[in-house]
Tab-separated table of C-alpha atoms and ligand atoms in Angstrom:
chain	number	residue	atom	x	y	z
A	763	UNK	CA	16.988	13.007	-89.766
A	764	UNK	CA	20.160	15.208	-90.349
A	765	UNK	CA	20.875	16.365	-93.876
A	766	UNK	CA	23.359	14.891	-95.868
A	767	UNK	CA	25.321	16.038	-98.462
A	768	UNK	CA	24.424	15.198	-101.848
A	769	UNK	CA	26.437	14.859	-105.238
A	770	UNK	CA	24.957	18.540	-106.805
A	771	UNK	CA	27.075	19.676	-103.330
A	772	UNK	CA	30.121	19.117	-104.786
A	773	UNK	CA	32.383	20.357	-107.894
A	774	UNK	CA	32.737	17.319	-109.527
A	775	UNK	CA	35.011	18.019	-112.766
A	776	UNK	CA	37.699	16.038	-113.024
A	777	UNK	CA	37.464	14.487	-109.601
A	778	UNK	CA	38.216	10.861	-108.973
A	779	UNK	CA	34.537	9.650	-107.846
A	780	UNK	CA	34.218	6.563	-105.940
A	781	UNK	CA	30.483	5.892	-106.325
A	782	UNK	CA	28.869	2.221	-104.326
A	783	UNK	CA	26.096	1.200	-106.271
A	784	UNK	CA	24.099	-2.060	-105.590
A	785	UNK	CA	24.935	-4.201	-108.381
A	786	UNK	CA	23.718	-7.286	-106.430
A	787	UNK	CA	21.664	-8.676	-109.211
A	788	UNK	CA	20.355	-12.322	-110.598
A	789	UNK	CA	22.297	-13.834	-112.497
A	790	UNK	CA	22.139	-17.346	-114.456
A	791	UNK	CA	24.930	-18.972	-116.582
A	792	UNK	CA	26.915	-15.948	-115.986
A	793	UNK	CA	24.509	-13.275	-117.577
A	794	UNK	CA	22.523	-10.864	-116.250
A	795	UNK	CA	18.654	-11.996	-115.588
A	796	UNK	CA	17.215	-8.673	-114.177
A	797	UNK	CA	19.071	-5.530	-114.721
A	798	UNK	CA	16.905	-3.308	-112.621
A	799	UNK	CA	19.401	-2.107	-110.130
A	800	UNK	CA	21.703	-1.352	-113.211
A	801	UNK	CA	19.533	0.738	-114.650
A	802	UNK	CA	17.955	1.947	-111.349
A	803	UNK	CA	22.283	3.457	-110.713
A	804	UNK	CA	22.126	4.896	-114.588
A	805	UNK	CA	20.997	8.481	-113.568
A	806	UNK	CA	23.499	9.059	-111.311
A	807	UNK	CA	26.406	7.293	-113.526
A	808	UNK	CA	25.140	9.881	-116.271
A	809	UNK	CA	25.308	12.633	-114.202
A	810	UNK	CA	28.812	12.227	-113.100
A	811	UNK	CA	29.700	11.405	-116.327
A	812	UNK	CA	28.085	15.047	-117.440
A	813	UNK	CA	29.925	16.464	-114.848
A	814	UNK	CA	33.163	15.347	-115.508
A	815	UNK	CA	34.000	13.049	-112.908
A	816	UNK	CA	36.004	10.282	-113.213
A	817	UNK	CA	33.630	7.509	-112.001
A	818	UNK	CA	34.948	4.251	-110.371
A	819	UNK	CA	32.003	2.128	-109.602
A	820	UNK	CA	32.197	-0.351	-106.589
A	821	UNK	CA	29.619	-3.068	-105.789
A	822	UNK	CA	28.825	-6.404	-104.370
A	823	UNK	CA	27.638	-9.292	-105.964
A	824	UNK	CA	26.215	-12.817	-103.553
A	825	UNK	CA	27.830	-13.851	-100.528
A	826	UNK	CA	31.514	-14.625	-101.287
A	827	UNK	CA	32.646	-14.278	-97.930
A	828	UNK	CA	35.471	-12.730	-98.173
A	829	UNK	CA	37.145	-14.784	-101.185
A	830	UNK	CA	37.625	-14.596	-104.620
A	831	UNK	CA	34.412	-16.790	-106.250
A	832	UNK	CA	34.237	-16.737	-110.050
A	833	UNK	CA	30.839	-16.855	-110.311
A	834	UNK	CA	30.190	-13.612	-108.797
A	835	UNK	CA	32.625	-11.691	-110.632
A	836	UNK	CA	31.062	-7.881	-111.633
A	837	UNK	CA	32.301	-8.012	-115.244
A	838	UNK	CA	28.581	-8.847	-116.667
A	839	UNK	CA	27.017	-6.682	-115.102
A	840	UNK	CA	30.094	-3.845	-116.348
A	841	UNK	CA	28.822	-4.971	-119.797
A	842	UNK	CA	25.211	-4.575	-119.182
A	843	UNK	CA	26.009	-1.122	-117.926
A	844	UNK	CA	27.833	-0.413	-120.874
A	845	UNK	CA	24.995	-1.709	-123.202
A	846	UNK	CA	22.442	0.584	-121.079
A	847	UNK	CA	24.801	3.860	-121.321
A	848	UNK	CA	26.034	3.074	-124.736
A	849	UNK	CA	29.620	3.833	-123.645
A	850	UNK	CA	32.511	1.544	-122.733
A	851	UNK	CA	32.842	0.787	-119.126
A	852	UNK	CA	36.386	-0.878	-118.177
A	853	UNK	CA	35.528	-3.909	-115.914
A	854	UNK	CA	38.527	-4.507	-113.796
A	855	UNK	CA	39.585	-8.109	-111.980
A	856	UNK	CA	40.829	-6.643	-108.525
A	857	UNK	CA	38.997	-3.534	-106.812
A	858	UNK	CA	41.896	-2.091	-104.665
A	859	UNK	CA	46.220	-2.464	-105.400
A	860	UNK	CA	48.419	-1.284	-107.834
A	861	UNK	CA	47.360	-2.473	-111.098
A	862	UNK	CA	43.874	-0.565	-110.448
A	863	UNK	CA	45.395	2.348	-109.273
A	864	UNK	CA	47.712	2.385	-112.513
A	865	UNK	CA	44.243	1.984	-114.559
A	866	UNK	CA	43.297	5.179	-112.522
A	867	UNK	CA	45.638	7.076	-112.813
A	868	UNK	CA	45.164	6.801	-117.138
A	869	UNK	CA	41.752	7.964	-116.445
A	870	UNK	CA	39.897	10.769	-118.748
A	871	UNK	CA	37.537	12.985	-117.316
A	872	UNK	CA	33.433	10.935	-117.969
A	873	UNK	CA	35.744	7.894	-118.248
A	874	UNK	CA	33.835	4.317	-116.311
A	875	UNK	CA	35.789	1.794	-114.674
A	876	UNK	CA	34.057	-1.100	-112.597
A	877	UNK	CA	35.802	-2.416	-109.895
A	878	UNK	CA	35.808	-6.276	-109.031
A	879	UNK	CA	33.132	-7.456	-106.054
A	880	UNK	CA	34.258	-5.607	-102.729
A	881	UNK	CA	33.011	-8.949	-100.587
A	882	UNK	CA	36.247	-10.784	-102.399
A	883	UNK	CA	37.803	-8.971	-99.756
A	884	UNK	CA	37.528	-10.248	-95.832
A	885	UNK	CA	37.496	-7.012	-94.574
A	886	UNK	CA	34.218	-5.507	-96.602
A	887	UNK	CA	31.605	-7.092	-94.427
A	888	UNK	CA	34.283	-6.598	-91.286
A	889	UNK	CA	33.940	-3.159	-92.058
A	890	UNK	CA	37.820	-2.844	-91.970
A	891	UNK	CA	39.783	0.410	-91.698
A	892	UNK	CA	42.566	-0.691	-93.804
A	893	UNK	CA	39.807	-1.788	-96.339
A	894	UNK	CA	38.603	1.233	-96.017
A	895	UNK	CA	41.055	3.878	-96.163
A	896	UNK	CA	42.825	1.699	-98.904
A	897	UNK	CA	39.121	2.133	-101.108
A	898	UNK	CA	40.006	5.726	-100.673
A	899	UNK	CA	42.743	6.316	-101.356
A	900	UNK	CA	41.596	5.853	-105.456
A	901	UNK	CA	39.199	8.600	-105.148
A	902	UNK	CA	38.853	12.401	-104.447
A	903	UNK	CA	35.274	12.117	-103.548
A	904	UNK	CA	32.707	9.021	-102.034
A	905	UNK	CA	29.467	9.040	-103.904
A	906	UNK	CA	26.800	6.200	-102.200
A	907	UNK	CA	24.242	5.441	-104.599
A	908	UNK	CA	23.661	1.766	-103.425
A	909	UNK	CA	20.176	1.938	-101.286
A	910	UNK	CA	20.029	-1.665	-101.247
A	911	UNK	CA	23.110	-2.259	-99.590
A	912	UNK	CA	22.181	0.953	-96.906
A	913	UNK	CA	21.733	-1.207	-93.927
A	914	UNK	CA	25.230	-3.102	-94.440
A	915	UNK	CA	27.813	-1.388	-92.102
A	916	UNK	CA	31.138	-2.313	-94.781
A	917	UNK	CA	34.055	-1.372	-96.082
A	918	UNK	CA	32.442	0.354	-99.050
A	919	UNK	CA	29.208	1.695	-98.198
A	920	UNK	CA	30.286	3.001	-94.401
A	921	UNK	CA	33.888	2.832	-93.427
A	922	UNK	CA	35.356	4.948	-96.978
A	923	UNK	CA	32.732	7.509	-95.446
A	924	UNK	CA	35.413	8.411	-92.823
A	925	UNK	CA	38.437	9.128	-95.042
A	926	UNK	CA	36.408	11.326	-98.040
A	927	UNK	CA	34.147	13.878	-98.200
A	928	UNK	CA	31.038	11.812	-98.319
A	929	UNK	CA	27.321	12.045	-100.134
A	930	UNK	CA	24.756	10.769	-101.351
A	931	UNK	CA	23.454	9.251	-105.346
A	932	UNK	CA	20.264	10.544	-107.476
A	933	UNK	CA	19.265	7.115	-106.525
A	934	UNK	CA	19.689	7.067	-102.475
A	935	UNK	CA	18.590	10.621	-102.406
A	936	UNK	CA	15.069	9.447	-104.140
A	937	UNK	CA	14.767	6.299	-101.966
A	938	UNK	CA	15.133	8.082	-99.377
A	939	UNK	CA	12.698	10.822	-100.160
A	940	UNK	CA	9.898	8.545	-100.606
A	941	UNK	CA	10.040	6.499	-98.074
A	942	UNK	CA	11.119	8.976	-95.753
A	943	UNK	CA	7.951	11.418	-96.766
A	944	UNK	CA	5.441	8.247	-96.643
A	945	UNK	CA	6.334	7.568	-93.241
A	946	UNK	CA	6.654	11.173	-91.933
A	947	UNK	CA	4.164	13.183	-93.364
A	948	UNK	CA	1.875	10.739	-95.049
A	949	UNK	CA	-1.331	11.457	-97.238
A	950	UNK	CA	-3.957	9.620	-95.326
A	951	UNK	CA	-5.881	7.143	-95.256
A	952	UNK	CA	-2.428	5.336	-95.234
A	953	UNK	CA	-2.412	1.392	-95.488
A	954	UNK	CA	0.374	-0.743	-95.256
A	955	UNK	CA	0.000	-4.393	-96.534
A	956	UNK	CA	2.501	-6.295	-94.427
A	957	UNK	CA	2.641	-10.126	-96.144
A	958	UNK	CA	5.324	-12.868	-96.399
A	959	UNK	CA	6.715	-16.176	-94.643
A	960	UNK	CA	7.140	-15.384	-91.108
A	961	UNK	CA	6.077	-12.990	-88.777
A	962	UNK	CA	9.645	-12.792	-86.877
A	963	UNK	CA	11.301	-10.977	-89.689
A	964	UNK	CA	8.521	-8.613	-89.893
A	965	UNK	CA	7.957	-7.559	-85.738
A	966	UNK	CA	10.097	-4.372	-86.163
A	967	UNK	CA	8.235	-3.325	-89.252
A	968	UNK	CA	4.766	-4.179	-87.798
A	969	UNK	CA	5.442	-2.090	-84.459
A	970	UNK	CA	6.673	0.617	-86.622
A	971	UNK	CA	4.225	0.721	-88.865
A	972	UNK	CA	1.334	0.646	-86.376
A	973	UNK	CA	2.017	3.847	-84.813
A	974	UNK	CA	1.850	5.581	-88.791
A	975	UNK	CA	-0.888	3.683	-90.570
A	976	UNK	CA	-4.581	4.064	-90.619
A	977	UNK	CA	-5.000	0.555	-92.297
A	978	UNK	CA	-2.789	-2.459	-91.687
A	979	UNK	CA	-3.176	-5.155	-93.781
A	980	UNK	CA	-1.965	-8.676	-93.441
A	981	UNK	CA	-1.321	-11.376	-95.719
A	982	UNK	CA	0.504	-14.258	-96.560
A	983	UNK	CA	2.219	-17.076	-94.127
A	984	UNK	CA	2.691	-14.781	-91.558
A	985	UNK	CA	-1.560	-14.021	-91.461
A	986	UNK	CA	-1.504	-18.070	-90.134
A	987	UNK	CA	-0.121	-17.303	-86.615
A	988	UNK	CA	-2.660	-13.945	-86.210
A	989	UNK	CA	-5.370	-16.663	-87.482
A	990	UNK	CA	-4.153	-19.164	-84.641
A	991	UNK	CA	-3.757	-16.805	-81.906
A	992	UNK	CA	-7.345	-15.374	-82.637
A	993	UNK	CA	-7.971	-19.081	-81.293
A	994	UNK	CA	-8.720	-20.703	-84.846
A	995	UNK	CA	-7.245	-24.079	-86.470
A	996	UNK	CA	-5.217	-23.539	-88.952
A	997	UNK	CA	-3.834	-27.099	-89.814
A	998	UNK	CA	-0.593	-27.309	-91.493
A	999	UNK	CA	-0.124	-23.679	-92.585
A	1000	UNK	CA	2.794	-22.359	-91.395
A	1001	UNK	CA	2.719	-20.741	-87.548
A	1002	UNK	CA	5.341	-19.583	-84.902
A	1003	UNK	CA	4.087	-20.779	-81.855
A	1004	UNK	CA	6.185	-18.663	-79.918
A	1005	UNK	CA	4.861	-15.195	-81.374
A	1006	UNK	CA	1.186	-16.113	-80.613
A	1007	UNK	CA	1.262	-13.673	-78.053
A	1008	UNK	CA	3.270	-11.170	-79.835
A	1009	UNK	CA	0.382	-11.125	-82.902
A	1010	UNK	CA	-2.481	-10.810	-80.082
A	1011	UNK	CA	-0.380	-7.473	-78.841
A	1012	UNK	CA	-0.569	-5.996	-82.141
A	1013	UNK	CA	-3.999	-6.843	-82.657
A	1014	UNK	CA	-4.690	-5.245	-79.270
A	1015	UNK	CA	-2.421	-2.293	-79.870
A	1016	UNK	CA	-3.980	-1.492	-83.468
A	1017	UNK	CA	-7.106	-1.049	-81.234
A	1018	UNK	CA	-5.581	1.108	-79.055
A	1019	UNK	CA	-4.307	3.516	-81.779
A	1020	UNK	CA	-7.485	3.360	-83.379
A	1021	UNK	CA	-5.775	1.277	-86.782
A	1022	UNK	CA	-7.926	-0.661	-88.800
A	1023	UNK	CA	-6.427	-3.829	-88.574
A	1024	UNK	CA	-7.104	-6.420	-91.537
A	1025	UNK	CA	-6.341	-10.422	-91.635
A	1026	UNK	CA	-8.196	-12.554	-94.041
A	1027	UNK	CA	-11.688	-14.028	-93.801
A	1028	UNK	CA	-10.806	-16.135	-96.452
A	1029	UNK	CA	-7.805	-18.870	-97.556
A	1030	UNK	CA	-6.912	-21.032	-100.465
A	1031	UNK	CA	-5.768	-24.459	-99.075
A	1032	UNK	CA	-4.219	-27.641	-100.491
A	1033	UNK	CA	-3.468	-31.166	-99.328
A	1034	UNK	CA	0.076	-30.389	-99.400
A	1035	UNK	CA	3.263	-27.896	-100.652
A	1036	UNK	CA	3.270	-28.682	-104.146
A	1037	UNK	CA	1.997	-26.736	-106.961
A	1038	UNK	CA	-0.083	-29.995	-108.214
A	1039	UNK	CA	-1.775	-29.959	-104.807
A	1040	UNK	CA	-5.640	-30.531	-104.409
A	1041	UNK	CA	-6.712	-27.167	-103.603
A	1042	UNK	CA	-9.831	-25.246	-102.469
A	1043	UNK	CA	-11.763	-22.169	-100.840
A	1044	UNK	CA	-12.702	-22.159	-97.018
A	1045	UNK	CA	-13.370	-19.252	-94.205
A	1046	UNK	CA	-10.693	-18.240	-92.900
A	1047	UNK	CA	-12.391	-19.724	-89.279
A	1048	UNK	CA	-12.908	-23.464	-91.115
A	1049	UNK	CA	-9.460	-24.486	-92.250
A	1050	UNK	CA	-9.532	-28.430	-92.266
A	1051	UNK	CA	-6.802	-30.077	-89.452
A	1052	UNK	CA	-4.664	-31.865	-92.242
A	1053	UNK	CA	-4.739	-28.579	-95.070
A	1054	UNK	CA	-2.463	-26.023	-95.131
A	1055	UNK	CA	-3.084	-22.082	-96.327
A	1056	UNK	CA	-0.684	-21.251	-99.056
A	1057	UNK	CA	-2.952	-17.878	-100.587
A	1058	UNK	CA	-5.749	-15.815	-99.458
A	1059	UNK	CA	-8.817	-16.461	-101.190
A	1060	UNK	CA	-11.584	-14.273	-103.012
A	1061	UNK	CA	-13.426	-12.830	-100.433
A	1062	UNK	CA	-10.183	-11.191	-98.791
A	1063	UNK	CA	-9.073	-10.069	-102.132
A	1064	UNK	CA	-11.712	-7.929	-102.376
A	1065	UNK	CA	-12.031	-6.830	-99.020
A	1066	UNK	CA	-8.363	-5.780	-99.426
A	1067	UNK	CA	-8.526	-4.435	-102.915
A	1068	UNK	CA	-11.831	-2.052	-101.197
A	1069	UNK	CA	-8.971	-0.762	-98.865
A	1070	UNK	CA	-6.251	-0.153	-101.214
A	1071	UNK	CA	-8.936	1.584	-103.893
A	1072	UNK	CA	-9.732	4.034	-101.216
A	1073	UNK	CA	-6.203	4.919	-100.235
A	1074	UNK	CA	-4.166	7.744	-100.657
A	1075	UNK	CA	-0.906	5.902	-100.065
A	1076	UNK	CA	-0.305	2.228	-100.023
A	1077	UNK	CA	3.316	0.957	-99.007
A	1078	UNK	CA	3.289	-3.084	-99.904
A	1079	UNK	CA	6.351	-5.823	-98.970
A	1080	UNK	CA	6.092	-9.295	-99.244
A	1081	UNK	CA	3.418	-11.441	-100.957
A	1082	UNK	CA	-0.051	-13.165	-100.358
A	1083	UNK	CA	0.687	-15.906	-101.356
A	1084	UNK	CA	2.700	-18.798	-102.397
A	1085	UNK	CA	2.915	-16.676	-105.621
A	1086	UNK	CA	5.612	-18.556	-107.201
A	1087	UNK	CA	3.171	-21.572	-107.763
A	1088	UNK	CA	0.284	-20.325	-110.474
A	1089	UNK	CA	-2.662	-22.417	-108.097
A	1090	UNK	CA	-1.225	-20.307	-105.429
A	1091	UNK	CA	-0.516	-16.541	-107.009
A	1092	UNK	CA	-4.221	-15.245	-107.243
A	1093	UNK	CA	-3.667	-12.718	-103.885
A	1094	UNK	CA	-0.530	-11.340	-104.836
A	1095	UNK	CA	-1.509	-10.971	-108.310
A	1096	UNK	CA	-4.616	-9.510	-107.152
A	1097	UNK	CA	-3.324	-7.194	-104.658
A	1098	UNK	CA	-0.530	-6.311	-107.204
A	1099	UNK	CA	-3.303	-5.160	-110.017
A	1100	UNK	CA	-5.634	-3.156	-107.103
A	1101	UNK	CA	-2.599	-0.820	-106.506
A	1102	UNK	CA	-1.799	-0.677	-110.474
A	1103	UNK	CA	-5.421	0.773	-110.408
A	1104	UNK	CA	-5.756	2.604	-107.291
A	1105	UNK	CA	-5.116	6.691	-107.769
A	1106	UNK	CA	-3.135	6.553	-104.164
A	1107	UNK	CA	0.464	6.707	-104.232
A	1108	UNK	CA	2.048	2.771	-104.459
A	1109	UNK	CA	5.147	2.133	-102.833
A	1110	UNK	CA	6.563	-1.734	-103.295
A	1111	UNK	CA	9.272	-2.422	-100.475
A	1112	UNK	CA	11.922	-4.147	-102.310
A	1113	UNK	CA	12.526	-7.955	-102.669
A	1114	UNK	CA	9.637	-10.442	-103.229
A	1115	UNK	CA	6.871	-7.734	-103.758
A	1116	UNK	CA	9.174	-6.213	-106.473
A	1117	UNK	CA	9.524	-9.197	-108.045
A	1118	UNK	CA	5.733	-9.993	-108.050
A	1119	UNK	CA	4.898	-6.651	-109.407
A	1120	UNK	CA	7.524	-7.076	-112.219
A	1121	UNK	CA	5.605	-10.715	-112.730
A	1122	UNK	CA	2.642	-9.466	-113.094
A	1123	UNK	CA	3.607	-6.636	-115.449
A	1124	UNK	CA	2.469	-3.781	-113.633
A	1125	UNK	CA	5.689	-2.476	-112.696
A	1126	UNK	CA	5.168	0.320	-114.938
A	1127	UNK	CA	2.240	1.447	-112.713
A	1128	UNK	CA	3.634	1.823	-109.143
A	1129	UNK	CA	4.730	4.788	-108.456
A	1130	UNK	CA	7.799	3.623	-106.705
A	1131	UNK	CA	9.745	0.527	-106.615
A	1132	UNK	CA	12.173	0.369	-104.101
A	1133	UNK	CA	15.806	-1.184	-105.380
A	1134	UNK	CA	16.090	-2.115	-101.447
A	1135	UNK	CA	14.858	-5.208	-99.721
A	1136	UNK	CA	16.592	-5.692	-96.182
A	1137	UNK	CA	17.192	-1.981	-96.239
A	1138	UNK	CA	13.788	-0.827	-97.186
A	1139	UNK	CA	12.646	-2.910	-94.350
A	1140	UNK	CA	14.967	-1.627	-91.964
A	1141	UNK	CA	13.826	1.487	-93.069
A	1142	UNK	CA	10.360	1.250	-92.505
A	1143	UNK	CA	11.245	0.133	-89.196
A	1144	UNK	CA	12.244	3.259	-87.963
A	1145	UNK	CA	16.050	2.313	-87.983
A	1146	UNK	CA	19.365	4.315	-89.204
A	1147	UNK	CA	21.348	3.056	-92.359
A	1148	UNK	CA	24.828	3.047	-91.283
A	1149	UNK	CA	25.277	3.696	-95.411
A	1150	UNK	CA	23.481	7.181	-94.889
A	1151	UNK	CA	24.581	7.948	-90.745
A	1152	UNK	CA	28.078	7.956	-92.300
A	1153	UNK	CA	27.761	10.114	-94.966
A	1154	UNK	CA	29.111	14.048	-94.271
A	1155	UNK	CA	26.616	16.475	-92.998
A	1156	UNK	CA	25.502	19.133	-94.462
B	344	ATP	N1	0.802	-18.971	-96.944
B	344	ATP	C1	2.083	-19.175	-97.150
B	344	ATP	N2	2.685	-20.308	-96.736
B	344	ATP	C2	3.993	-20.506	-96.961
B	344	ATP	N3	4.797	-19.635	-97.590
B	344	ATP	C3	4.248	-18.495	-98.015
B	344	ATP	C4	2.879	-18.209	-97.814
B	344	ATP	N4	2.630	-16.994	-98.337
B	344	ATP	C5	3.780	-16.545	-98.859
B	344	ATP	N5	4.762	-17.428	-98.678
B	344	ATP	C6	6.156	-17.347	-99.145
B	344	ATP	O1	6.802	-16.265	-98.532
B	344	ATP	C7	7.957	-15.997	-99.310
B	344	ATP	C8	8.330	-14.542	-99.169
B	344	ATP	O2	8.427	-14.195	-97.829
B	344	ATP	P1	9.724	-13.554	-97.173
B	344	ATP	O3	9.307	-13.111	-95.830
B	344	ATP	O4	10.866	-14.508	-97.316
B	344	ATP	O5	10.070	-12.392	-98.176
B	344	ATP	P2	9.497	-10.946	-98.297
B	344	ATP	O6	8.409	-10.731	-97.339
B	344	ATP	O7	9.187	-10.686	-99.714
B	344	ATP	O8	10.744	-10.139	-97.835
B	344	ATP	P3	11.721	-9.271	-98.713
B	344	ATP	O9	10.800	-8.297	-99.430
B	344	ATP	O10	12.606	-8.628	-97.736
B	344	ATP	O11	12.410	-10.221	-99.678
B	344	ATP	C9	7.597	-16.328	-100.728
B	344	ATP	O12	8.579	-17.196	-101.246
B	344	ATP	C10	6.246	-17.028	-100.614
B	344	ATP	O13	6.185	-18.211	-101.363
B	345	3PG	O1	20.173	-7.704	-102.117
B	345	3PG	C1	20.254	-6.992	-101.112
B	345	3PG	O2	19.318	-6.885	-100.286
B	345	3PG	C2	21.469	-6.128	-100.954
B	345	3PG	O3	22.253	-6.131	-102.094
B	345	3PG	C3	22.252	-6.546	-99.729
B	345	3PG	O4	22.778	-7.834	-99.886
B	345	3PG	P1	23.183	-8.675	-98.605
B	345	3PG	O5	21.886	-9.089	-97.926
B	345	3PG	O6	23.972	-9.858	-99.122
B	345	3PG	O7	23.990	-7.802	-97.698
């Protein structure tokens, strides 16, 4: 890929930085539930800071489309920010027009302000020029630190690109770096554990990662349709009858590429979808017609904890398992504690996987956590970020 240009490019003292982070974080009765995007930005916020800059932070927050929602206003997560950095950060109610612009202009060098959610605006997710060039006309210089919002082509993380001298964050720069090296020049063997709902959201990733891997391992709801095409019942798990033939080409090309290719020989099944559901152990080959698989079971966690032990770099998105039901968590937890204790190099792909390392308190032992979860899949599926395409060249 092309080099872009990075913050430590630039002279940053007493420029006017306009920095994207991804602030898009949980929230519940207007507080902040998981601050690790906040605190993933914090480098970055401290550097400018150091620097000089004057550092106007822009972010989403949900889906507002395109109007002014109160419950995804930015000002909580402004405070957690400030709380983090232990320095005021001004949180302000609009994120382009005159009042912010006065605010700006009374700016001191290392001075924070927060701009409100860019989606209140139609022309964000539109991309808009106006949007676009009015965004930049606050700043000097376009800093995009927001990984997770990489694969969005808006307003604020693609379109300001265009009117500023554009590079990248501490934080995009490292995301990038990792994932990047583990899919370029990867320390082998390399496994990827590909799990989840459904196997159409994963196709692009699967492809990808077929032509990379040495090990491909799969799990969760998606393993069901694999499981059925092999020819197997599968009763009420869930399936996508139209990709039957799509999972029998990737069996067939793993073969072809010489790529161990892993489903389970094992399931954990109930009665039903409830997390007081009868449950119990079968082969993978001898699900009953009326039971449905909602985890892996024992034998594949330790055929797949083997495989991860004896890695040398392990990339991991989405779960094993129904994980957010305790009868149903025993794969991802499992799976989550073999790469805590494998010496490879652990890479968790963003979203559900984050969360279920986080769950299982072994955060602290990955070696990286991606803040992305769309993007980190587009990612690994071999495709450009319009939020890094559009940043200047170096
Ligand atoms: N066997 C199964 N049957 C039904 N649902 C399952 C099964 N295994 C896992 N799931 C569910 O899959 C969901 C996660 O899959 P999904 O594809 O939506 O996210 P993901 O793979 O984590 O993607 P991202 O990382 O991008 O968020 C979880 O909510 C989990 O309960
Ligand atoms: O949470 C995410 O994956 C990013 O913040 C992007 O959010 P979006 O899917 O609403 O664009």
């Amino acid at each position: 890929m092309q080099q872009k240009m990075t913050m430590k490019d630039l002279d940053l003292k007493g420029k006017r930085v306009f920095c994207r982070v991804d602030f898009n974080v949980p929230m519940s009765d207007g507080k902040v539930t998981d601050d690790t995007r906040i605190r993933a930005a914090v480098p970055t916020i401290e550097y400018l800071v150091n620097q000089g800059a004057k550092v106007i932070l822009a972010s989403h927050l949900g889906r507002p489309k395109g109007q002014v929602n109160e419950e995804m206003r930015l000002a909580a997560t402004g405070f957690r920010l400030g709380e983090l950095l232990h320095k005021e950060v001004k949180s302000l109610d609009e994120s382009i027009g005159e009042k912010v612009e006065q605010d700006i202009s009374t700016m001191q060098e290392g001075d924070i302000i927060l701009l409100e959610n860019v989606r209140f605006h139609e022309g964000e997710e539109k991309n808009d020029d106006k949007l676009a060039q009015a965004f930049a006309s606050l700043a000097d210089v376009f800093v995009n630190d927001a990984f997770g919002a990489a694969h969005r082509a808006h307003a604020s993380t693609a379109g300001i690109a265009s009117h500023l001298p554009a590079v990248s964050g501490l934080l995009l720069e490292k995301e990038l770096e990792v994932l990047g090296k583990a899919l370029s020049e990867p320390e082998r063997p390399f496994t990827a554990i590909i799990g989840g709902a459904k196997v159409k959201d994963k196709i692009g990733v699967i492809d990808h990662l077929l032509d990379k891997v040495d090990n491909l391992i799969i799990g969760g709801g998606l393993s069901y349709t694999f499981i059925k095409a092999q020819g197997y019942e599968i009763g009420n798990s869930l399936v996508e009858e139209d990709k039957l033939d799509l999972a029998n080409s990737f069996i067939e090309k793993a073969k072809q590429k010489g790529v161990k290719f892993y489903l389970p020989v094992d399931a954990t099944v109930a009665n039903e979808f409830s997390k007081d559901a009868e449950t119990k152990s079968v082969k993978i080959t001898e699900i009953p017609a009326d039971w449905m698989g909602l985890d892996i079971g024992p034998e594949t966690v330790a055929l797949y904890a083997d495989v991860i032990k004896n890695s040398k770099l392990i990339i991991w998105n989405g779960p094993m398992g129904v994980f957010e039901m305790p009868a149903f968590e025993n794969g991802t937890k499992s799976v989550a504690q073999a790469m805590a204790e494998t010496s490879g190099y652990t890479v968790i792909g963003g979203g559900d996987s984050a969360a279920a390392v986080e769950k299982f308190h072994v955060a602290e032992q990955m070696d990286h956590i991606s803040t992305g979860g769309g993007a980190s899949l587009e990612f690994m599926e071999g495709k450009d970020l319009p939020g890094v395409s559009a940043l200047t060249n170096k």
